[in-house]
Amino acid sequence: MKTAGSIIPNTLDWTGAWNGRVASGDSMPYEVRRGDMSTRLISEITAGRLPFINMPFREELETSLEAYTPWLQSFRHMLLLGIGGSALGARALQKAFYPQQDRPEHAGRSLWIADNVDADTLDAWFELLPPEKTIVVVISKSGGTIETLSQYFLARQWLRESLGDAWKKHVMVITDVAKGYLRQEADVLGLASLPVPDHLGGRYSVLSAVGMVPAAFLDMDWKALLRGALAVGAPLYAPGAGVKTLETHPAWKLAVWNRTLMERGYTQLIFFSYIPLWAQFGFWFTQLWAESLGKEGKGSMPLPAVGVTDQHSTQQMFLDGPRDKACLLLSSPSLSKGRQFGPDLPEEWAYLRGAHFGDLLQAEGLGTQMALYKAGTPIVEMCMGSTGEEAAGRLMALLGIATVLTGWLLDINPLDQPAVELGKRLANARLGASGYDEESADMEAFLARVPEQQEF
């Protein structure tokens, strides 16, 4: 039982993990690889190729961001231009730790995230945001992401029309430290900038300047996010780390579990959040998992779900559809209990008298967990002892490390995204960019197909 002042730990509950078509013994073909995996992990961290784990950039980031924070917070609005990993982490943190922006009568700072080619919304921001009170943050590791650059060109024009030469004081660039168009733009024009460290892909970058700049703007405890993440990864590269360390690490256990699930035909992984303000972490995880592992016909499809909302939509499929789904269920016993029901409820609902509104969420989460288990769904509960920034950092690090290890167990590279590039090349060809002769020919052939259409 929790006592006054005690700390509730973050835990993974494996009680329902080996359910349905999987048993713990099925994992042995992957467990025996832990020696090679441990050696590889330490080697990759030491070589700087997994910087999201040991954060060699942390000291420089903290120094730079502390200096920039008063300037960032002098603005009323931040317009963040970025897509994919340049936006999903920031949105998850905003929804989790700055929910007041979505509530009535909000009068504080506001973060607006432009993560799509949405002309109507971009026009609305340019029409309604006061340029003199707005900081535009442009995020692209490569410095050449066409969606983000297009937004930047229009935002630059919008600021310049209102502020003249002072527009440069309303822009921050987060990009590669040495190369790419945005790095050149920042250096030539003297724009404020922070680097995206080498070997840090977008989906692994939330705990760098990519996510910490908007976190600092919204006055989150961003240092606690970093501390939490480092605490999870540190044992893996500490002096003396080795096979035994990896064997007992929760990220390794998650990786082995998921690899075993895939071998047994579980092709979908539900991320079911029963922490309402953390619902967007499911969408952040979706990109992390899908873009890292969906290669060579391998991987499993992540499905973000929100408790209790999706109990009234997709849960029918989860419980009574194809038996191809496993589940990560996110919960916390420390959520606000909310208002208490009075004694005047109708007799039919008398059992709610004296209960709190938050009790309903806990009961619904337990009900879903048990229903999934009874349906034969392998399920691991990620129970967060608290829902502060440090806990969020721990969760993000755990899932990031587990994703890398799962990719290695699949014998694929979890750090690249080769298939995504084809769509980008074809889009550039359609827009008339040079150097895409093969893609242009393919595009012409695709558009020359005889249409088979039907009105409705």
C-alpha positions as a Markdown table, in Angstrom:
| # | Residue | x | y | z |
|---|---|---|---|---|
| 1 | Met | 0.0 | 0.0 | 0.0 |
| 2 | Lys | 1.2 | 3.5 | -0.8 |
| 3 | Thr | 2.2 | 5.5 | 2.3 |
| 4 | Ala | 2.4 | 9.2 | 2.6 |
| 5 | Gly | 5.4 | 10.6 | 0.7 |
| 6 | Ser | 6.2 | 7.2 | -0.9 |
| 7 | Ile | 7.1 | 7.1 | -4.6 |
| 8 | Ile | 5.1 | 4.8 | -6.9 |
| 9 | Pro | 7.5 | 3.2 | -9.4 |
| 10 | Asn | 7.0 | 2.9 | -13.1 |
| 11 | Thr | 6.5 | -0.8 | -13.9 |
| 12 | Leu | 5.9 | -3.2 | -16.8 |
| 13 | Asp | 3.3 | -5.8 | -15.9 |
| 14 | Trp | 4.1 | -9.1 | -17.7 |
| 15 | Thr | 1.3 | -11.1 | -16.2 |
| 16 | Gly | -0.7 | -11.2 | -19.4 |
| 17 | Ala | 2.1 | -11.0 | -21.9 |
| 18 | Trp | 2.4 | -14.7 | -22.7 |
| 19 | Asn | -1.2 | -15.2 | -23.8 |
| 20 | Gly | -3.0 | -16.5 | -26.8 |
| 21 | Arg | -0.6 | -18.2 | -29.2 |
| 22 | Val | 2.6 | -17.3 | -27.4 |
| 23 | Ala | 4.3 | -18.8 | -24.4 |
| 24 | Ser | 7.4 | -17.6 | -22.6 |
| 25 | Gly | 9.4 | -20.5 | -23.9 |
| 26 | Asp | 8.8 | -19.4 | -27.5 |
| 27 | Ser | 11.2 | -16.5 | -26.9 |
| 28 | Met | 14.3 | -18.7 | -26.6 |
| 29 | Pro | 15.5 | -18.3 | -30.2 |
| 30 | Tyr | 15.8 | -14.6 | -29.6 |
| 31 | Glu | 16.9 | -14.7 | -26.0 |
| 32 | Val | 20.1 | -16.6 | -27.0 |
| 33 | Arg | 21.1 | -13.6 | -29.1 |
| 34 | Arg | 21.5 | -11.3 | -26.2 |
| 35 | Gly | 25.2 | -11.7 | -26.1 |
| 36 | Asp | 25.6 | -10.4 | -29.6 |
| 37 | Met | 23.0 | -7.7 | -29.0 |
| 38 | Ser | 24.7 | -6.5 | -25.9 |
| 39 | Thr | 28.1 | -6.2 | -27.7 |
| 40 | Arg | 26.5 | -4.4 | -30.6 |
| 41 | Leu | 24.5 | -2.0 | -28.4 |
| 42 | Ile | 27.6 | -0.9 | -26.5 |
| 43 | Ser | 29.6 | -0.6 | -29.7 |
| 44 | Glu | 26.9 | 1.6 | -31.4 |
| 45 | Ile | 26.5 | 3.8 | -28.4 |
| 46 | Thr | 30.3 | 4.3 | -28.0 |
| 47 | Ala | 30.6 | 5.1 | -31.7 |
| 48 | Gly | 27.9 | 7.8 | -31.3 |
| 49 | Arg | 25.4 | 6.1 | -33.6 |
| 50 | Leu | 22.6 | 5.9 | -30.9 |
| 51 | Pro | 22.8 | 9.4 | -29.4 |
| 52 | Phe | 19.3 | 9.4 | -28.1 |
| 53 | Ile | 20.4 | 6.8 | -25.5 |
| 54 | Asn | 23.4 | 8.4 | -23.9 |
| 55 | Met | 22.8 | 12.0 | -25.1 |
| 56 | Pro | 26.4 | 13.2 | -25.7 |
| 57 | Phe | 24.8 | 16.5 | -26.8 |
| 58 | Arg | 23.0 | 17.1 | -23.4 |
| 59 | Glu | 25.5 | 19.6 | -21.9 |
| 60 | Glu | 25.6 | 21.8 | -25.0 |
| 61 | Leu | 21.9 | 21.6 | -25.4 |
| 62 | Glu | 21.2 | 22.7 | -21.8 |
| 63 | Thr | 23.6 | 25.6 | -22.0 |
| 64 | Ser | 22.3 | 26.9 | -25.3 |
| 65 | Leu | 18.6 | 26.4 | -24.4 |
| 66 | Glu | 18.9 | 28.1 | -21.0 |
| 67 | Ala | 20.4 | 31.1 | -22.9 |
| 68 | Tyr | 17.6 | 31.1 | -25.5 |
| 69 | Thr | 14.7 | 30.5 | -23.1 |
| 70 | Pro | 14.0 | 34.1 | -22.0 |
| 71 | Trp | 14.0 | 35.2 | -25.7 |
| 72 | Leu | 11.7 | 32.3 | -26.6 |
| 73 | Gln | 9.3 | 33.1 | -23.8 |
| 74 | Ser | 9.1 | 36.7 | -24.7 |
| 75 | Phe | 6.8 | 35.7 | -27.6 |
| 76 | Arg | 3.1 | 35.0 | -27.2 |
| 77 | His | 3.0 | 32.4 | -30.0 |
| 78 | Met | 5.3 | 29.8 | -31.4 |
| 79 | Leu | 4.5 | 28.5 | -34.9 |
| 80 | Leu | 6.4 | 25.3 | -35.3 |
| 81 | Leu | 7.1 | 24.2 | -38.9 |
| 82 | Gly | 8.0 | 20.5 | -39.1 |
| 83 | Ile | 6.6 | 17.1 | -40.1 |
| 84 | Gly | 6.9 | 13.6 | -38.8 |
| 85 | Gly | 9.5 | 13.3 | -36.1 |
| 86 | Ser | 9.9 | 17.0 | -36.1 |
| 87 | Ala | 6.4 | 17.5 | -34.8 |
| 88 | Leu | 4.9 | 14.4 | -33.3 |
| 89 | Gly | 7.0 | 14.5 | -30.1 |
| 90 | Ala | 6.4 | 18.2 | -29.6 |
| 91 | Arg | 2.7 | 17.7 | -29.9 |
| 92 | Ala | 2.7 | 14.8 | -27.4 |
| 93 | Leu | 4.5 | 16.9 | -24.9 |
| 94 | Gln | 2.3 | 19.9 | -25.5 |
| 95 | Lys | -0.9 | 17.8 | -24.9 |
| 96 | Ala | 0.6 | 16.1 | -21.8 |
| 97 | Phe | 2.2 | 19.1 | -20.0 |
| 98 | Tyr | 0.5 | 22.1 | -21.4 |
| 99 | Pro | -3.2 | 21.1 | -21.6 |
| 100 | Gln | -4.4 | 24.6 | -20.7 |
| 101 | Gln | -3.9 | 25.8 | -24.3 |
| 102 | Asp | -7.0 | 23.7 | -25.2 |
| 103 | Arg | -9.1 | 24.9 | -22.4 |
| 104 | Pro | -11.6 | 27.8 | -22.1 |
| 105 | Glu | -10.2 | 31.3 | -21.5 |
| 106 | His | -6.6 | 30.4 | -22.2 |
| 107 | Ala | -4.5 | 33.6 | -22.1 |
| 108 | Gly | -1.0 | 32.3 | -21.9 |
| 109 | Arg | 1.6 | 31.3 | -24.5 |
| 110 | Ser | 0.4 | 29.1 | -27.4 |
| 111 | Leu | 2.1 | 26.5 | -29.6 |
| 112 | Trp | 0.8 | 26.0 | -33.1 |
| 113 | Ile | 2.2 | 23.0 | -35.0 |
| 114 | Ala | 2.2 | 23.0 | -38.8 |
| 115 | Asp | 2.8 | 19.4 | -39.6 |
| 116 | Asn | 0.9 | 19.0 | -42.9 |
| 117 | Val | 0.4 | 20.5 | -46.3 |
| 118 | Asp | -2.8 | 22.3 | -45.1 |
| 119 | Ala | -3.3 | 25.5 | -47.0 |
| 120 | Asp | -6.4 | 26.6 | -45.2 |
| 121 | Thr | -4.9 | 26.3 | -41.7 |
| 122 | Leu | -1.6 | 27.9 | -42.7 |
| 123 | Asp | -3.5 | 30.9 | -44.2 |
| 124 | Ala | -5.6 | 31.1 | -41.0 |
| 125 | Trp | -2.5 | 31.3 | -38.9 |
| 126 | Phe | -1.0 | 34.0 | -41.1 |
| 127 | Glu | -4.2 | 36.0 | -40.9 |
| 128 | Leu | -4.8 | 35.7 | -37.1 |
| 129 | Leu | -1.4 | 35.4 | -35.5 |
| 130 | Pro | 0.2 | 38.7 | -34.6 |
| 131 | Pro | 3.7 | 38.6 | -36.3 |
| 132 | Glu | 5.2 | 40.9 | -33.7 |
| 133 | Lys | 4.3 | 38.4 | -31.0 |
| 134 | Thr | 5.2 | 35.2 | -32.9 |
| 135 | Ile | 8.4 | 33.1 | -33.1 |
| 136 | Val | 8.6 | 30.8 | -36.1 |
| 137 | Val | 10.6 | 27.6 | -35.4 |
| 138 | Val | 11.7 | 25.7 | -38.5 |
| 139 | Ile | 12.7 | 22.0 | -37.9 |
| 140 | Ser | 14.3 | 19.7 | -40.5 |
| 141 | Lys | 17.3 | 17.5 | -39.9 |
| 142 | Ser | 18.2 | 17.5 | -43.6 |
| 143 | Gly | 17.4 | 21.1 | -44.1 |
| 144 | Gly | 15.6 | 20.1 | -47.3 |
| 145 | Thr | 12.2 | 18.7 | -46.3 |
| 146 | Ile | 10.0 | 20.1 | -49.0 |
| 147 | Glu | 6.8 | 20.4 | -46.9 |
| 148 | Thr | 8.7 | 22.3 | -44.2 |
| 149 | Leu | 10.7 | 24.5 | -46.6 |
| 150 | Ser | 7.5 | 25.4 | -48.4 |
| 151 | Gln | 6.0 | 26.6 | -45.1 |
| 152 | Tyr | 9.2 | 28.4 | -44.2 |
| 153 | Phe | 9.2 | 30.4 | -47.5 |
| 154 | Leu | 5.7 | 31.5 | -46.9 |
| 155 | Ala | 6.3 | 32.3 | -43.2 |
| 156 | Arg | 9.4 | 34.3 | -44.1 |
| 157 | Gln | 7.3 | 36.3 | -46.6 |
| 158 | Trp | 4.6 | 36.8 | -44.0 |
| 159 | Leu | 7.0 | 38.1 | -41.3 |
| 160 | Arg | 8.9 | 40.3 | -43.7 |
| 161 | Glu | 5.7 | 42.0 | -45.0 |
| 162 | Ser | 4.9 | 43.0 | -41.4 |
| 163 | Leu | 8.2 | 43.4 | -39.7 |
| 164 | Gly | 10.7 | 44.4 | -42.5 |
| 165 | Asp | 14.3 | 43.4 | -41.7 |
| 166 | Ala | 13.3 | 42.6 | -38.1 |
| 167 | Trp | 11.7 | 39.4 | -39.3 |
| 168 | Lys | 15.0 | 37.6 | -38.8 |
| 169 | Lys | 14.6 | 38.1 | -35.0 |
| 170 | His | 11.4 | 36.1 | -35.1 |
| 171 | Val | 12.9 | 32.8 | -36.6 |
| 172 | Met | 14.8 | 29.9 | -35.1 |
| 173 | Val | 16.1 | 27.1 | -37.2 |
| 174 | Ile | 16.8 | 23.5 | -35.9 |
| 175 | Thr | 18.7 | 21.5 | -38.4 |
| 176 | Asp | 22.0 | 19.8 | -39.2 |
| 177 | Val | 25.0 | 21.4 | -37.6 |
| 178 | Ala | 26.9 | 21.8 | -40.9 |
| 179 | Lys | 25.0 | 21.0 | -44.1 |
| 180 | Gly | 21.6 | 21.6 | -45.8 |
| 181 | Tyr | 19.7 | 24.6 | -47.1 |
| 182 | Leu | 18.4 | 25.6 | -43.6 |
| 183 | Arg | 21.9 | 25.5 | -42.1 |
| 184 | Gln | 23.0 | 27.8 | -45.0 |
| 185 | Glu | 20.1 | 30.1 | -44.5 |
| 186 | Ala | 20.7 | 30.4 | -40.7 |
| 187 | Asp | 24.4 | 31.1 | -41.2 |
| 188 | Val | 24.0 | 33.6 | -44.0 |
| 189 | Leu | 21.1 | 35.5 | -42.4 |
| 190 | Gly | 22.3 | 35.2 | -38.8 |
| 191 | Leu | 19.1 | 33.4 | -37.6 |
| 192 | Ala | 19.0 | 31.8 | -34.2 |
| 193 | Ser | 19.7 | 28.1 | -34.5 |
| 194 | Leu | 20.3 | 24.9 | -32.6 |
| 195 | Pro | 21.7 | 21.6 | -34.1 |
| 196 | Val | 20.1 | 18.3 | -34.6 |
| 197 | Pro | 22.9 | 16.0 | -33.6 |
| 198 | Asp | 24.5 | 13.6 | -36.1 |
| 199 | His | 22.9 | 10.1 | -36.3 |
| 200 | Leu | 19.7 | 11.4 | -34.6 |
| 201 | Gly | 16.8 | 10.6 | -36.9 |
| 202 | Gly | 13.6 | 12.5 | -36.6 |
| 203 | Arg | 11.6 | 9.8 | -34.8 |
| 204 | Tyr | 14.3 | 9.5 | -32.2 |
| 205 | Ser | 14.9 | 13.2 | -31.8 |
| 206 | Val | 12.2 | 14.5 | -29.4 |
| 207 | Leu | 14.6 | 14.7 | -26.5 |
| 208 | Ser | 17.0 | 17.0 | -28.5 |
| 209 | Ala | 16.4 | 20.6 | -29.5 |
| 210 | Val | 13.6 | 19.3 | -31.7 |
| 211 | Gly | 11.3 | 18.7 | -28.7 |
| 212 | Met | 13.0 | 20.7 | -26.0 |
| 213 | Val | 12.7 | 24.1 | -27.7 |
| 214 | Pro | 8.9 | 24.0 | -27.7 |
| 215 | Ala | 9.0 | 22.5 | -24.2 |
| 216 | Ala | 11.1 | 25.4 | -22.9 |
| 217 | Phe | 8.8 | 27.9 | -24.7 |
| 218 | Leu | 5.8 | 26.3 | -22.8 |
| 219 | Asp | 7.8 | 26.3 | -19.5 |
| 220 | Met | 7.9 | 22.6 | -19.1 |
| 221 | Asp | 10.5 | 20.9 | -16.9 |
| 222 | Trp | 12.5 | 19.8 | -20.0 |
| 223 | Lys | 15.5 | 19.0 | -17.9 |
| 224 | Ala | 13.4 | 16.3 | -16.1 |
| 225 | Leu | 12.5 | 14.8 | -19.5 |
| 226 | Leu | 16.3 | 14.4 | -20.2 |
| 227 | Arg | 17.0 | 13.1 | -16.8 |
| 228 | Gly | 14.3 | 10.5 | -17.1 |
| 229 | Ala | 15.4 | 9.3 | -20.4 |
| 230 | Leu | 19.1 | 9.1 | -19.4 |
| 231 | Ala | 18.1 | 7.0 | -16.3 |
| 232 | Val | 16.6 | 4.3 | -18.5 |
| 233 | Gly | 19.5 | 4.1 | -21.0 |
| 234 | Ala | 22.5 | 4.6 | -18.5 |
| 235 | Pro | 22.7 | 1.0 | -17.3 |
| 236 | Leu | 23.2 | -0.3 | -20.8 |
| 237 | Tyr | 26.6 | 1.5 | -21.3 |
| 238 | Ala | 27.8 | 1.9 | -17.7 |
| 239 | Pro | 31.1 | 0.4 | -16.8 |
| 240 | Gly | 30.7 | -3.3 | -16.5 |
| 241 | Ala | 27.6 | -3.4 | -18.6 |
| 242 | Gly | 27.1 | -6.6 | -20.5 |
| 243 | Val | 24.9 | -9.6 | -21.2 |
| 244 | Lys | 23.4 | -9.7 | -17.7 |
| 245 | Thr | 22.6 | -6.0 | -17.8 |
| 246 | Leu | 20.8 | -6.4 | -21.1 |
| 247 | Glu | 19.0 | -9.6 | -20.1 |
| 248 | Thr | 17.2 | -7.8 | -17.2 |
| 249 | His | 16.6 | -4.5 | -19.0 |
| 250 | Pro | 12.9 | -3.9 | -19.8 |
| 251 | Ala | 13.7 | -2.7 | -23.3 |
| 252 | Trp | 15.3 | -6.0 | -24.1 |
| 253 | Lys | 12.3 | -7.9 | -22.7 |
| 254 | Leu | 9.9 | -5.8 | -24.8 |
| 255 | Ala | 12.0 | -6.4 | -27.9 |
| 256 | Val | 12.1 | -10.2 | -27.4 |
| 257 | Trp | 8.4 | -10.2 | -26.6 |
| 258 | Asn | 7.5 | -8.3 | -29.8 |
| 259 | Arg | 9.8 | -10.4 | -32.0 |
| 260 | Thr | 8.2 | -13.5 | -30.6 |
| 261 | Leu | 4.8 | -12.1 | -31.3 |
| 262 | Met | 5.7 | -11.4 | -34.9 |
| 263 | Glu | 6.9 | -15.0 | -35.3 |
| 264 | Arg | 3.6 | -16.2 | -34.1 |
| 265 | Gly | 1.5 | -14.1 | -36.5 |
| 266 | Tyr | 0.7 | -11.1 | -34.3 |
| 267 | Thr | 0.9 | -8.4 | -37.0 |
| 268 | Gln | -0.6 | -5.5 | -35.1 |
| 269 | Leu | 0.4 | -3.8 | -31.8 |
| 270 | Ile | -2.2 | -1.7 | -30.0 |
| 271 | Phe | -0.9 | 1.2 | -28.0 |
| 272 | Phe | -3.9 | 1.8 | -25.7 |
| 273 | Ser | -3.5 | 4.9 | -23.5 |
| 274 | Tyr | -5.5 | 5.1 | -20.3 |
| 275 | Ile | -3.7 | 8.4 | -19.4 |
| 276 | Pro | -6.0 | 10.9 | -21.2 |
| 277 | Leu | -3.4 | 13.7 | -21.4 |
| 278 | Trp | -0.9 | 11.3 | -22.8 |
| 279 | Ala | -3.0 | 10.1 | -25.7 |
| 280 | Gln | -0.8 | 11.7 | -28.2 |
| 281 | Phe | 2.1 | 9.5 | -27.1 |
| 282 | Gly | 0.3 | 6.8 | -29.1 |
| 283 | Phe | 0.7 | 8.7 | -32.3 |
| 284 | Trp | 4.4 | 9.5 | -31.5 |
| 285 | Phe | 4.9 | 5.8 | -30.9 |
| 286 | Thr | 3.2 | 4.9 | -34.1 |
| 287 | Gln | 5.8 | 6.7 | -36.2 |
| 288 | Leu | 8.6 | 5.4 | -34.1 |
| 289 | Trp | 7.6 | 1.8 | -34.5 |
| 290 | Ala | 6.2 | 1.8 | -38.1 |
| 291 | Glu | 9.0 | 3.8 | -39.7 |
| 292 | Ser | 11.7 | 1.9 | -37.8 |
| 293 | Leu | 10.4 | -1.7 | -38.3 |
| 294 | Gly | 8.3 | -1.7 | -41.5 |
| 295 | Lys | 10.9 | -3.1 | -43.8 |
| 296 | Glu | 11.5 | -6.1 | -46.0 |
| 297 | Gly | 8.0 | -7.4 | -45.3 |
| 298 | Lys | 8.7 | -7.4 | -41.6 |
| 299 | Gly | 7.4 | -5.6 | -38.5 |
| 300 | Ser | 4.0 | -5.1 | -36.9 |
| 301 | Met | 1.5 | -2.4 | -37.4 |
| 302 | Pro | 1.1 | 0.0 | -34.5 |
| 303 | Leu | -2.4 | 1.0 | -33.7 |
| 304 | Pro | -2.9 | 4.1 | -31.4 |
| 305 | Ala | -6.0 | 3.8 | -29.2 |
| 306 | Val | -7.4 | 6.1 | -26.5 |
| 307 | Gly | -9.2 | 4.8 | -23.4 |
| 308 | Val | -12.0 | 5.1 | -22.9 |
| 309 | Thr | -12.9 | 6.7 | -26.2 |
| 310 | Asp | -11.9 | 3.8 | -28.4 |
| 311 | Gln | -13.8 | 1.3 | -26.3 |
| 312 | His | -16.8 | 2.7 | -28.2 |
| 313 | Ser | -15.2 | 2.4 | -31.6 |
| 314 | Thr | -12.2 | 0.1 | -32.4 |
| 315 | Gln | -12.4 | -2.2 | -29.3 |
| 316 | Gln | -15.1 | -4.3 | -31.0 |
| 317 | Met | -12.4 | -5.3 | -33.6 |
| 318 | Phe | -9.8 | -5.7 | -30.9 |
| 319 | Leu | -11.9 | -8.2 | -29.0 |
| 320 | Asp | -13.9 | -10.0 | -31.6 |
| 321 | Gly | -11.9 | -9.5 | -34.9 |
| 322 | Pro | -8.9 | -11.4 | -36.2 |
| 323 | Arg | -6.6 | -12.7 | -33.5 |
| 324 | Asp | -3.6 | -10.9 | -34.9 |
| 325 | Lys | -3.2 | -8.1 | -32.2 |
| 326 | Ala | -1.1 | -7.7 | -29.1 |
| 327 | Cys | -1.4 | -4.7 | -26.8 |
| 328 | Leu | 0.7 | -2.2 | -24.8 |
| 329 | Leu | -1.6 | -0.6 | -22.3 |
| 330 | Leu | -0.5 | 2.6 | -20.7 |
| 331 | Ser | -2.0 | 3.4 | -17.3 |
| 332 | Ser | -1.3 | 5.3 | -14.1 |
| 333 | Pro | -2.8 | 5.0 | -10.6 |
| 334 | Ser | -1.8 | 8.6 | -9.7 |
| 335 | Leu | -4.2 | 10.4 | -12.0 |
| 336 | Ser | -6.5 | 13.1 | -10.6 |
| 337 | Lys | -9.7 | 11.5 | -9.2 |
| 338 | Gly | -11.8 | 14.6 | -10.2 |
| 339 | Arg | -15.1 | 15.5 | -8.8 |
| 340 | Gln | -17.1 | 13.4 | -6.4 |
| 341 | Phe | -20.6 | 12.2 | -7.2 |
| 342 | Gly | -23.3 | 13.4 | -4.7 |
| 343 | Pro | -25.8 | 11.3 | -2.8 |
| 344 | Asp | -28.8 | 12.3 | -4.9 |
| 345 | Leu | -28.2 | 10.0 | -7.9 |
| 346 | Pro | -31.0 | 7.9 | -9.2 |
| 347 | Glu | -31.3 | 4.4 | -7.6 |
| 348 | Glu | -30.2 | 2.8 | -10.8 |
| 349 | Trp | -26.8 | 4.6 | -10.5 |
| 350 | Ala | -26.6 | 4.4 | -6.7 |
| 351 | Tyr | -23.2 | 2.6 | -6.9 |
| 352 | Leu | -21.7 | 5.9 | -8.1 |
| 353 | Arg | -22.7 | 7.8 | -4.9 |
| 354 | Gly | -19.6 | 9.0 | -3.2 |
| 355 | Ala | -17.3 | 7.8 | -6.0 |
| 356 | His | -15.1 | 10.1 | -8.0 |
| 357 | Phe | -15.3 | 10.7 | -11.7 |
| 358 | Gly | -11.7 | 9.5 | -12.1 |
| 359 | Asp | -12.7 | 6.1 | -10.6 |
| 360 | Leu | -14.5 | 5.4 | -13.8 |
| 361 | Leu | -11.3 | 5.7 | -15.9 |
| 362 | Gln | -9.5 | 3.2 | -13.6 |
| 363 | Ala | -12.4 | 0.8 | -13.7 |
| 364 | Glu | -12.7 | 1.1 | -17.5 |
| 365 | Gly | -8.9 | 0.5 | -17.9 |
| 366 | Leu | -9.0 | -2.6 | -15.8 |
| 367 | Gly | -12.1 | -3.8 | -17.7 |
| 368 | Thr | -10.4 | -3.4 | -21.0 |
| 369 | Gln | -7.2 | -5.1 | -19.8 |
| 370 | Met | -9.2 | -8.1 | -18.5 |
| 371 | Ala | -11.4 | -8.3 | -21.6 |
| 372 | Leu | -8.4 | -8.3 | -23.9 |
| 373 | Tyr | -6.8 | -11.0 | -21.8 |
| 374 | Lys | -9.9 | -13.2 | -21.9 |
| 375 | Ala | -10.0 | -12.8 | -25.7 |
| 376 | Gly | -6.5 | -14.2 | -25.9 |
| 377 | Thr | -4.6 | -11.0 | -26.5 |
| 378 | Pro | -1.0 | -10.8 | -25.3 |
| 379 | Ile | -0.8 | -7.7 | -23.2 |
| 380 | Val | 1.8 | -5.8 | -21.3 |
| 381 | Glu | 0.7 | -3.0 | -19.0 |
| 382 | Met | 3.0 | 0.1 | -18.8 |
| 383 | Cys | 2.0 | 1.5 | -15.4 |
| 384 | Met | 3.4 | 4.9 | -14.7 |
| 385 | Gly | 3.9 | 5.8 | -11.1 |
| 386 | Ser | 3.6 | 9.5 | -11.9 |
| 387 | Thr | 2.7 | 11.5 | -15.0 |
| 388 | Gly | 5.4 | 14.2 | -14.7 |
| 389 | Glu | 8.1 | 15.0 | -17.2 |
| 390 | Glu | 10.7 | 12.7 | -15.8 |
| 391 | Ala | 8.3 | 9.7 | -16.2 |
| 392 | Ala | 7.5 | 10.8 | -19.7 |
| 393 | Gly | 11.3 | 10.9 | -20.5 |
| 394 | Arg | 11.6 | 7.4 | -19.1 |
| 395 | Leu | 8.8 | 6.1 | -21.2 |
| 396 | Met | 10.1 | 7.6 | -24.4 |
| 397 | Ala | 13.6 | 6.3 | -23.9 |
| 398 | Leu | 12.3 | 2.8 | -23.0 |
| 399 | Leu | 10.2 | 2.6 | -26.2 |
| 400 | Gly | 13.0 | 4.0 | -28.3 |
| 401 | Ile | 15.6 | 1.5 | -27.1 |
| 402 | Ala | 13.1 | -1.4 | -27.4 |
| 403 | Thr | 12.4 | -0.3 | -31.0 |
| 404 | Val | 16.1 | -0.4 | -32.0 |
| 405 | Leu | 16.6 | -3.8 | -30.3 |
| 406 | Thr | 13.4 | -5.2 | -32.0 |
| 407 | Gly | 14.8 | -4.1 | -35.4 |
| 408 | Trp | 18.1 | -5.9 | -34.7 |
| 409 | Leu | 16.2 | -9.0 | -33.8 |
| 410 | Leu | 14.4 | -8.7 | -37.1 |
| 411 | Asp | 17.8 | -8.3 | -38.9 |
| 412 | Ile | 16.8 | -5.0 | -40.3 |
| 413 | Asn | 18.1 | -1.4 | -39.8 |
| 414 | Pro | 15.7 | 0.4 | -37.4 |
| 415 | Leu | 17.4 | 3.8 | -38.1 |
| 416 | Asp | 16.6 | 4.3 | -41.8 |
| 417 | Gln | 13.4 | 4.7 | -43.8 |
| 418 | Pro | 14.2 | 3.8 | -47.4 |
| 419 | Ala | 10.6 | 3.3 | -48.6 |
| 420 | Val | 9.6 | 6.8 | -47.5 |
| 421 | Glu | 12.0 | 8.4 | -49.9 |
| 422 | Leu | 10.3 | 7.1 | -53.0 |
| 423 | Gly | 7.1 | 9.1 | -52.3 |
| 424 | Lys | 9.2 | 12.2 | -51.8 |
| 425 | Arg | 11.1 | 11.7 | -55.1 |
| 426 | Leu | 7.8 | 11.2 | -57.0 |
| 427 | Ala | 6.3 | 14.3 | -55.4 |
| 428 | Asn | 9.4 | 16.4 | -56.3 |
| 429 | Ala | 9.1 | 15.0 | -59.9 |
| 430 | Arg | 5.5 | 16.1 | -60.0 |
| 431 | Leu | 6.4 | 19.6 | -58.9 |
| 432 | Gly | 9.0 | 19.9 | -61.7 |
| 433 | Ala | 12.2 | 19.5 | -59.7 |
| 434 | Ser | 15.3 | 18.6 | -61.7 |
| 435 | Gly | 17.2 | 15.4 | -61.4 |
| 436 | Tyr | 14.2 | 13.1 | -61.3 |
| 437 | Asp | 14.1 | 11.8 | -64.8 |
| 438 | Glu | 13.2 | 8.2 | -63.9 |
| 439 | Glu | 10.5 | 9.3 | -61.4 |
| 440 | Ser | 9.1 | 11.7 | -64.0 |
| 441 | Ala | 8.8 | 8.9 | -66.5 |
| 442 | Asp | 7.1 | 6.7 | -63.9 |
| 443 | Met | 4.7 | 9.5 | -63.1 |
| 444 | Glu | 3.8 | 10.0 | -66.7 |
| 445 | Ala | 3.0 | 6.3 | -67.1 |
| 446 | Phe | 1.0 | 6.3 | -63.9 |
| 447 | Leu | -1.1 | 9.3 | -65.0 |
| 448 | Ala | -1.6 | 7.8 | -68.5 |
| 449 | Arg | -3.6 | 4.9 | -67.2 |
| 450 | Val | -7.1 | 4.6 | -68.5 |
| 451 | Pro | -9.4 | 5.7 | -65.6 |
| 452 | Glu | -12.0 | 3.3 | -64.3 |
| 453 | Gln | -14.4 | 5.6 | -62.5 |
| 454 | Gln | -17.9 | 5.5 | -61.0 |
| 455 | Glu | -20.0 | 8.3 | -59.7 |
| 456 | Phe | -21.7 | 8.0 | -56.3 |
